[in-house]
Each structure stands twice: as structure tokens, then as C-alpha cells.
Amino acid sequence: MNKTLRNIILWTCAIYICGAFVVLKPEPIYLKTPKGWPKPHYDFSQNPLTEEGFELGRKLFYDPILSRDNTISCATCHLQATGFTHVDHELSHGIDDKIGTRNAMALINLAWNKNFMWDGGVNHLDVQPLNPIQSPVEMDESLAHVVEKLQQTQKYPELFEKAFGTQKITGQLTLKALSQFMLMLQSANAKYDRVMQGRENFSQGEQKGYELFKQHCAACHKEPLFADDRFESNGLDLDEDLKDIGRMKITGKKEDSLRFRIPTLRNIQFTFPYMHDGRFKNLTQVINHYNLLPANKHVPKELRQSMQLSDHDRADLIAFLKTLTDQEFLFNPKYSYPK
């Protein structure tokens, strides 16, 4: 082989190899922040979103391989059509039909959260899945064994290579992939959003409900996320069976007794049952609780004065809350079980 031909072959191979690397390199995707929304809290520079990372996280989210006996997946308690929570029982159900102590929280707009879980026991999304994975009443598994099982499959090493450039699966990459899927669970196209954008109008009842919401509810459930990173007592008594003391379990502070995270109200129409223990089955029961709440020094000052809502007021308030339903989010095939 003459030198010229040899050089042509070498350059052709080099171009092909370099080109292959360009093709294989995951393309970044971005979570769009809607106009008027605050900046997300999550630091994307530490876990850049890619389509490959998202799809890997999606497969992991729906795969029961994360549990000890391969029967429980994240989606077992977090169903898309119900705002990524469960609706068929008050408390989460896990491995061996064991029952947890809390109602599963909806997974919506998590990029804007500073803390997670009802008691804020987790302060970063990348480690949040460790709680259900390691919980003896949820998945009852170790991350190390999850990694071992994933490594032994045919599909996952290849998927990790596409997402992160390596077939060596680690716990950190597994958690980052799950985060990439959960970060993209963005709900921002409810009727409320379209009204705020000037594309639709509230009905008379919805508008009245919105005014009532701003008067009685918005101090805790702040627009546009309709959530808050604070922990508050909302007047619920202690369940004698569960004995869940809320935030106090994390901080050890007496003043945090029965304080729980203020959850999002987005898609609230479909995320029943309500409260940390799932004690209320419908929105009417929730509003009646607040409407009849007796004076209580332990609740936020906004709740210490009776709401005194009439039957019509309560109906209007519910009408407004239903405008927070985002059908696109609830039925987007992008978030559904992977084929």
C-alpha cells in the first residue's frame, strides 16, 4: 500500500470515528420556564438534560426492577393520569402488600422544589428516590443491588452508554437519570395558564372562585406554582394510629409538630385523596375543613379567621381549582409507560 492511499484511509477512518462520536453525543434538551414563573431551584449544570437521559429515567421510573422482588416501580404509587400520585387508597402501598404511613405526593414541577417529601426529609431531587427504594414498606431494596441487577440486563448498559457515555452503571448515574425524567414532569398548560396568558377567559363562577382563592388560599399556595417550600400546620389532628408528627421528625423542634409541606394544587382535581394521610376523599371535604376550622394558634395567621364561605362560594372555589387541571400533562404520551 502506497503512503498516499494509506493516509487517505487513515483520514477517512478518523473522520468517520470523530463523526460517530458527534452523532452519539447526547444532545441537550431544556426545561422551559414559563413567563412569570420563578427560576427553577434545580442546578441543571450538575445534571444536564438530554433526550437519552430522559428516556433512560423514564424506563427506570416504570421498571419494577428497582424493588427487592421486582414487583414495585415508581409508577406503582405515581400514576400519570392522576398527577403522578395514587388515588385508590389513602396511604401508599408497597412490597408484600405492606402499607406506608403517608399519601404519595404528586410529582409536578419538581425543578422548582427546594425540598421533598411531606416532612422535607430530602433536600435534593437526585437523592429523593433513595427513600422509596430503601424503605422496608415500599421497595425494600438497596441502591447497590439495583445497580447490580441493572448491570446484568441486556438493555440497560447500552442505555446508560447512550445517556452518560459509559456502560458501567453506578448509583449516582441511576439517580441522575431518574431526576432527568422527573424534572421534565412540567405542568403549565391548564386553563388557568391560558387565562393568565390572555388566550381564554374564566367563567363567572371560576372568576368568583379565583377571587376567593386569592383571599383565602394564595398566601400558602402561591401562584403560579400553587405550592410553597414552607411547612405549616393546617389544623389536622394527630392520627392516633399513624402518630405522624410531620416536620418535627426531621428537625426535632417542638414547634414543627404536625407541620407538613405545602403541596402544589396543580391538577388537584385528580390527585385525591388529600392531605398527608389521605383522610379527605374529595375537594368538598377539604374546603369544609378549612371553612369550619376553629381558632388555632398553631396554624398560619391566614387560617385563624373563619372563611365563612357559603354553599355557592364553595362551589365557585372548586370551579376555580378545576381550572388548574392540565390535560396535556395528564395524558402526554411523552410521560407514559415506555414502549
Tab-separated table of C-alpha atoms in Angstrom:
chain	number	residue	atom	x	y	z
A	1	MET	CA	0.000	0.000	0.000
A	2	ASN	CA	1.499	3.344	-1.005
A	3	LYS	CA	1.809	6.154	1.518
A	4	THR	CA	-0.819	8.385	-0.122
A	5	LEU	CA	-3.513	5.685	-0.112
A	6	ARG	CA	-2.620	4.779	3.478
A	7	ASN	CA	-3.063	8.405	4.573
A	8	ILE	CA	-6.412	8.665	2.779
A	9	ILE	CA	-7.661	5.559	4.613
A	10	LEU	CA	-6.426	6.849	7.965
A	11	TRP	CA	-8.049	10.255	7.477
A	12	THR	CA	-11.294	8.616	6.339
A	13	CYS	CA	-11.327	6.444	9.480
A	14	ALA	CA	-10.530	9.445	11.655
A	15	ILE	CA	-13.331	11.481	10.113
A	16	TYR	CA	-15.743	8.567	10.499
A	17	ILE	CA	-14.769	7.967	14.128
A	18	CYS	CA	-14.964	11.645	15.026
A	19	GLY	CA	-18.252	11.934	13.216
A	20	ALA	CA	-19.571	8.901	15.067
A	21	PHE	CA	-18.713	10.495	18.352
A	22	VAL	CA	-20.522	13.648	17.308
A	23	VAL	CA	-23.591	11.647	16.390
A	24	LEU	CA	-23.506	9.601	19.584
A	25	LYS	CA	-23.012	12.564	21.911
A	26	PRO	CA	-26.338	13.253	23.669
A	27	GLU	CA	-27.991	16.454	22.529
A	28	PRO	CA	-29.042	18.762	25.377
A	29	ILE	CA	-32.709	19.496	25.977
A	30	TYR	CA	-34.041	22.289	28.114
A	31	LEU	CA	-36.844	22.758	30.590
A	32	LYS	CA	-38.633	25.927	29.539
A	33	THR	CA	-39.508	28.350	32.310
A	34	PRO	CA	-42.929	29.860	31.503
A	35	LYS	CA	-43.238	33.619	31.517
A	36	GLY	CA	-43.848	34.925	35.018
A	37	TRP	CA	-42.523	31.796	36.727
A	38	PRO	CA	-39.549	31.955	39.119
A	39	LYS	CA	-36.202	30.459	38.191
A	40	PRO	CA	-36.031	26.688	38.853
A	41	HIS	CA	-34.187	25.715	42.009
A	42	TYR	CA	-32.549	22.637	40.485
A	43	ASP	CA	-28.949	23.095	39.301
A	44	PHE	CA	-29.002	21.708	35.764
A	45	SER	CA	-25.256	22.273	35.330
A	46	GLN	CA	-24.676	19.248	37.570
A	47	ASN	CA	-27.029	17.038	35.548
A	48	PRO	CA	-27.609	18.432	32.037
A	49	LEU	CA	-30.844	17.203	30.491
A	50	THR	CA	-30.632	15.091	27.350
A	51	GLU	CA	-33.215	13.100	25.442
A	52	GLU	CA	-31.222	9.933	26.138
A	53	GLY	CA	-31.029	10.685	29.860
A	54	PHE	CA	-34.743	11.463	29.989
A	55	GLU	CA	-35.663	8.228	28.202
A	56	LEU	CA	-33.393	6.206	30.479
A	57	GLY	CA	-35.003	7.808	33.523
A	58	ARG	CA	-38.432	7.123	32.086
A	59	LYS	CA	-37.648	3.410	31.689
A	60	LEU	CA	-36.266	3.241	35.222
A	61	PHE	CA	-39.313	5.051	36.618
A	62	TYR	CA	-41.658	2.414	35.196
A	63	ASP	CA	-39.427	-0.601	35.879
A	64	PRO	CA	-40.148	-2.721	39.000
A	65	ILE	CA	-36.503	-3.851	38.932
A	66	LEU	CA	-35.917	-1.069	41.469
A	67	SER	CA	-37.683	-3.143	44.154
A	68	ARG	CA	-36.468	-6.184	46.082
A	69	ASP	CA	-38.733	-8.702	44.355
A	70	ASN	CA	-39.216	-6.810	41.072
A	71	THR	CA	-42.887	-6.037	41.736
A	72	ILE	CA	-42.951	-2.346	42.678
A	73	SER	CA	-41.968	0.540	40.397
A	74	CYS	CA	-42.055	4.289	40.967
A	75	ALA	CA	-45.187	4.333	38.819
A	76	THR	CA	-46.923	1.961	41.222
A	77	CYS	CA	-47.623	4.921	43.507
A	78	HIS	CA	-47.219	7.718	40.949
A	79	LEU	CA	-49.718	7.331	38.087
A	80	GLN	CA	-49.615	9.832	35.250
A	81	ALA	CA	-53.373	10.236	34.782
A	82	THR	CA	-53.716	11.245	38.440
A	83	GLY	CA	-50.914	13.808	38.518
A	84	PHE	CA	-48.301	11.151	39.293
A	85	THR	CA	-49.830	10.099	42.583
A	86	HIS	CA	-52.223	7.284	43.549
A	87	VAL	CA	-55.973	7.527	44.108
A	88	ASP	CA	-57.141	4.040	45.038
A	89	HIS	CA	-56.122	4.163	48.706
A	90	GLU	CA	-55.312	6.681	51.423
A	91	LEU	CA	-51.753	5.540	52.135
A	92	SER	CA	-49.062	4.263	49.791
A	93	HIS	CA	-48.862	0.511	49.280
A	94	GLY	CA	-45.552	-1.241	48.736
A	95	ILE	CA	-43.784	-4.566	48.636
A	96	ASP	CA	-45.540	-7.651	50.035
A	97	ASP	CA	-48.739	-5.546	50.232
A	98	LYS	CA	-47.279	-3.504	53.076
A	99	ILE	CA	-48.938	-0.165	53.804
A	100	GLY	CA	-46.966	3.024	54.300
A	101	THR	CA	-47.681	5.894	56.653
A	102	ARG	CA	-48.377	8.676	54.157
A	103	ASN	CA	-50.248	9.512	50.993
A	104	ALA	CA	-47.909	9.618	47.987
A	105	MET	CA	-47.185	13.176	46.874
A	106	ALA	CA	-47.890	14.298	43.309
A	107	LEU	CA	-44.797	14.667	41.116
A	108	ILE	CA	-45.359	18.016	39.409
A	109	ASN	CA	-42.919	20.851	38.614
A	110	LEU	CA	-40.231	19.351	40.834
A	111	ALA	CA	-37.485	21.522	39.338
A	112	TRP	CA	-38.857	24.365	41.463
A	113	ASN	CA	-38.755	22.432	44.766
A	114	LYS	CA	-36.117	23.112	47.398
A	115	ASN	CA	-37.087	20.087	49.461
A	116	PHE	CA	-39.062	16.892	49.048
A	117	MET	CA	-41.341	14.548	50.983
A	118	TRP	CA	-44.133	15.664	53.305
A	119	ASP	CA	-41.621	16.418	56.054
A	120	GLY	CA	-38.828	17.837	53.881
A	121	GLY	CA	-36.549	14.987	54.860
A	122	VAL	CA	-34.839	15.175	51.443
A	123	ASN	CA	-33.267	18.373	50.158
A	124	HIS	CA	-32.203	17.312	46.653
A	125	LEU	CA	-34.109	15.602	43.871
A	126	ASP	CA	-31.118	13.438	42.923
A	127	VAL	CA	-31.316	11.539	46.210
A	128	GLN	CA	-35.097	11.547	46.655
A	129	PRO	CA	-35.592	8.083	45.062
A	130	LEU	CA	-33.401	6.569	47.764
A	131	ASN	CA	-36.266	6.955	50.229
A	132	PRO	CA	-38.772	4.691	48.453
A	133	ILE	CA	-36.058	2.321	47.187
A	134	GLN	CA	-34.683	1.701	50.691
A	135	SER	CA	-37.985	1.916	52.587
A	136	PRO	CA	-38.924	-1.518	54.014
A	137	VAL	CA	-42.608	-0.829	53.281
A	138	GLU	CA	-42.115	0.495	49.741
A	139	MET	CA	-39.386	-1.101	47.583
A	140	ASP	CA	-37.213	-2.620	50.322
A	141	GLU	CA	-34.100	-2.670	48.151
A	142	SER	CA	-30.560	-1.257	48.249
A	143	LEU	CA	-29.183	1.012	45.552
A	144	ALA	CA	-26.101	-1.207	45.267
A	145	HIS	CA	-28.259	-4.229	44.434
A	146	VAL	CA	-30.349	-2.193	41.990
A	147	VAL	CA	-27.124	-1.283	40.162
A	148	GLU	CA	-26.053	-4.932	40.146
A	149	LYS	CA	-29.383	-6.015	38.655
A	150	LEU	CA	-29.323	-3.261	36.028
A	151	GLN	CA	-25.768	-4.156	35.014
A	152	GLN	CA	-26.783	-7.762	34.410
A	153	THR	CA	-29.544	-6.851	31.959
A	154	GLN	CA	-29.049	-6.685	28.210
A	155	LYS	CA	-30.672	-3.307	27.645
A	156	TYR	CA	-29.530	-1.040	30.464
A	157	PRO	CA	-25.730	-0.943	29.866
A	158	GLU	CA	-26.421	0.245	26.315
A	159	LEU	CA	-28.967	2.816	27.518
A	160	PHE	CA	-26.532	4.174	30.124
A	161	GLU	CA	-23.863	4.449	27.431
A	162	LYS	CA	-26.207	6.479	25.246
A	163	ALA	CA	-27.144	8.743	28.143
A	164	PHE	CA	-23.851	9.103	30.012
A	165	GLY	CA	-21.136	7.694	27.737
A	166	THR	CA	-20.395	4.591	29.795
A	167	GLN	CA	-21.762	1.076	30.130
A	168	LYS	CA	-20.594	0.953	33.738
A	169	ILE	CA	-23.760	1.598	35.740
A	170	THR	CA	-23.415	3.438	39.041
A	171	GLY	CA	-25.847	4.507	41.723
A	172	GLN	CA	-25.157	8.168	41.009
A	173	LEU	CA	-25.958	7.834	37.299
A	174	THR	CA	-29.090	5.821	38.089
A	175	LEU	CA	-30.363	8.578	40.378
A	176	LYS	CA	-29.449	11.298	37.873
A	177	ALA	CA	-31.383	9.504	35.144
A	178	LEU	CA	-34.463	9.306	37.365
A	179	SER	CA	-34.078	13.021	38.089
A	180	GLN	CA	-33.977	13.826	34.385
A	181	PHE	CA	-37.337	12.153	33.888
A	182	MET	CA	-38.936	13.739	36.946
A	183	LEU	CA	-37.573	17.200	36.097
A	184	MET	CA	-39.434	17.128	32.808
A	185	LEU	CA	-42.787	16.475	34.526
A	186	GLN	CA	-43.838	20.061	33.962
A	187	SER	CA	-47.469	21.148	34.201
A	188	ALA	CA	-48.016	24.633	32.796
A	189	ASN	CA	-50.905	24.429	30.340
A	190	ALA	CA	-54.051	24.373	32.457
A	191	LYS	CA	-56.982	26.676	31.752
A	192	TYR	CA	-55.611	28.931	34.497
A	193	ASP	CA	-52.392	29.360	32.497
A	194	ARG	CA	-54.248	30.125	29.298
A	195	VAL	CA	-56.367	32.717	31.095
A	196	MET	CA	-53.252	34.356	32.534
A	197	GLN	CA	-51.827	34.454	29.006
A	198	GLY	CA	-54.974	36.117	27.667
A	199	ARG	CA	-55.931	33.175	25.469
A	200	GLU	CA	-59.091	32.183	27.383
A	201	ASN	CA	-61.449	33.603	29.986
A	202	PHE	CA	-62.752	32.271	33.276
A	203	SER	CA	-66.455	31.586	33.575
A	204	GLN	CA	-68.338	33.742	36.066
A	205	GLY	CA	-68.132	31.028	38.724
A	206	GLU	CA	-64.426	30.381	38.064
A	207	GLN	CA	-63.652	34.086	38.322
A	208	LYS	CA	-65.509	34.328	41.636
A	209	GLY	CA	-63.636	31.248	42.817
A	210	TYR	CA	-60.334	32.839	41.801
A	211	GLU	CA	-61.098	35.902	43.901
A	212	LEU	CA	-61.956	33.674	46.863
A	213	PHE	CA	-58.755	31.713	46.293
A	214	LYS	CA	-56.633	34.853	46.353
A	215	GLN	CA	-58.384	35.962	49.535
A	216	HIS	CA	-58.203	32.707	51.496
A	217	CYS	CA	-55.701	30.293	49.912
A	218	ALA	CA	-52.989	32.094	47.938
A	219	ALA	CA	-50.866	33.021	50.965
A	220	CYS	CA	-49.815	29.383	51.222
A	221	HIS	CA	-50.469	28.044	47.719
A	222	LYS	CA	-48.604	30.753	45.826
A	223	GLU	CA	-49.146	31.361	42.144
A	224	PRO	CA	-48.050	30.264	39.615
A	225	LEU	CA	-46.782	27.022	41.148
A	226	PHE	CA	-49.637	26.897	43.684
A	227	ALA	CA	-47.183	25.482	46.211
A	228	ASP	CA	-44.623	26.591	48.762
A	229	ASP	CA	-41.478	25.115	50.284
A	230	ARG	CA	-42.734	26.018	53.749
A	231	PHE	CA	-44.066	23.569	56.317
A	232	GLU	CA	-47.244	24.500	58.130
A	233	SER	CA	-49.894	23.034	60.372
A	234	ASN	CA	-53.332	23.223	58.791
A	235	GLY	CA	-55.383	22.259	61.819
A	236	LEU	CA	-55.464	18.499	61.302
A	237	ASP	CA	-55.395	16.462	64.477
A	238	LEU	CA	-52.843	13.709	65.096
A	239	ASP	CA	-53.869	10.334	63.705
A	240	GLU	CA	-53.563	8.046	66.731
A	241	ASP	CA	-52.736	5.038	64.556
A	242	LEU	CA	-50.082	6.670	62.363
A	243	LYS	CA	-48.715	9.069	65.013
A	244	ASP	CA	-47.131	11.130	62.236
A	245	ILE	CA	-45.631	14.269	63.776
A	246	GLY	CA	-44.538	15.701	60.428
A	247	ARG	CA	-41.597	18.111	60.166
A	248	MET	CA	-40.725	17.607	63.843
A	249	LYS	CA	-39.437	14.133	62.942
A	250	ILE	CA	-36.693	15.823	60.895
A	251	THR	CA	-35.858	18.891	62.966
A	252	GLY	CA	-36.633	17.677	66.479
A	253	LYS	CA	-38.215	21.061	67.182
A	254	LYS	CA	-41.450	21.073	69.140
A	255	GLU	CA	-42.817	23.967	67.095
A	256	ASP	CA	-42.598	21.784	63.958
A	257	SER	CA	-45.064	19.238	65.339
A	258	LEU	CA	-47.787	18.424	62.770
A	259	ARG	CA	-46.243	20.721	60.188
A	260	PHE	CA	-46.173	19.328	56.682
A	261	ARG	CA	-45.046	20.587	53.306
A	262	ILE	CA	-47.493	22.841	51.439
A	263	PRO	CA	-48.170	20.770	48.296
A	264	THR	CA	-48.986	22.007	44.822
A	265	LEU	CA	-52.633	22.425	43.862
A	266	ARG	CA	-51.960	21.907	40.178
A	267	ASN	CA	-54.111	19.048	38.856
A	268	ILE	CA	-55.738	18.930	42.297
A	269	GLN	CA	-58.973	17.706	40.721
A	270	PHE	CA	-57.311	14.335	40.073
A	271	THR	CA	-54.797	13.954	42.929
A	272	PHE	CA	-57.218	12.753	45.621
A	273	PRO	CA	-57.259	11.597	48.381
A	274	TYR	CA	-55.956	14.733	50.066
A	275	MET	CA	-53.642	15.640	52.969
A	276	HIS	CA	-50.523	13.783	54.121
A	277	ASP	CA	-52.618	10.866	55.386
A	278	GLY	CA	-55.216	10.872	52.609
A	279	ARG	CA	-58.064	11.448	55.051
A	280	PHE	CA	-60.189	13.586	52.682
A	281	LYS	CA	-61.640	11.900	49.636
A	282	ASN	CA	-62.821	14.968	47.716
A	283	LEU	CA	-62.358	18.729	47.429
A	284	THR	CA	-65.635	19.460	49.193
A	285	GLN	CA	-64.310	17.785	52.341
A	286	VAL	CA	-61.057	19.748	52.085
A	287	ILE	CA	-62.818	23.101	51.758
A	288	ASN	CA	-65.244	22.236	54.560
A	289	HIS	CA	-62.263	21.533	56.803
A	290	TYR	CA	-60.809	24.982	56.228
A	291	ASN	CA	-64.188	26.691	56.259
A	292	LEU	CA	-65.010	25.309	59.712
A	293	LEU	CA	-61.501	25.432	61.160
A	294	PRO	CA	-61.675	26.677	64.773
A	295	ALA	CA	-59.281	29.320	66.081
A	296	ASN	CA	-55.875	27.708	66.493
A	297	LYS	CA	-52.621	29.435	67.387
A	298	HIS	CA	-50.613	26.679	65.701
A	299	VAL	CA	-51.911	27.342	62.182
A	300	PRO	CA	-50.706	30.206	59.937
A	301	LYS	CA	-52.297	33.567	60.695
A	302	GLU	CA	-54.169	33.393	57.383
A	303	LEU	CA	-56.147	30.408	58.707
A	304	ARG	CA	-57.009	31.798	62.119
A	305	GLN	CA	-60.044	33.701	60.885
A	306	SER	CA	-63.091	31.756	59.721
A	307	MET	CA	-63.528	31.735	55.945
A	308	GLN	CA	-67.326	31.802	56.262
A	309	LEU	CA	-67.906	30.521	52.751
A	310	SER	CA	-71.456	29.949	51.604
A	311	ASP	CA	-72.512	26.910	49.586
A	312	HIS	CA	-72.193	28.991	46.398
A	313	ASP	CA	-68.751	30.219	47.455
A	314	ARG	CA	-67.524	26.686	47.994
A	315	ALA	CA	-68.843	25.627	44.599
A	316	ASP	CA	-67.132	28.596	42.936
A	317	LEU	CA	-63.852	27.855	44.686
A	318	ILE	CA	-63.946	24.269	43.453
A	319	ALA	CA	-64.754	25.516	39.953
A	320	PHE	CA	-61.576	27.589	40.050
A	321	LEU	CA	-59.471	24.734	41.397
A	322	LYS	CA	-60.566	22.644	38.443
A	323	THR	CA	-59.025	25.255	36.119
A	324	LEU	CA	-55.654	24.018	37.424
A	325	THR	CA	-56.195	20.716	35.588
A	326	ASP	CA	-53.675	20.280	32.775
A	327	GLN	CA	-54.988	17.649	30.377
A	328	GLU	CA	-51.866	17.867	28.229
A	329	PHE	CA	-49.750	16.923	31.246
A	330	LEU	CA	-52.025	14.133	32.448
A	331	PHE	CA	-52.198	12.401	29.069
A	332	ASN	CA	-48.913	13.351	27.377
A	333	PRO	CA	-47.511	10.148	25.813
A	334	LYS	CA	-44.027	11.527	26.472
A	335	TYR	CA	-44.524	10.781	30.174
A	336	SER	CA	-46.332	7.470	29.808
A	337	TYR	CA	-45.125	3.884	30.036
A	338	PRO	CA	-42.267	3.452	27.529
A	339	LYS	CA	-42.865	1.120	24.607
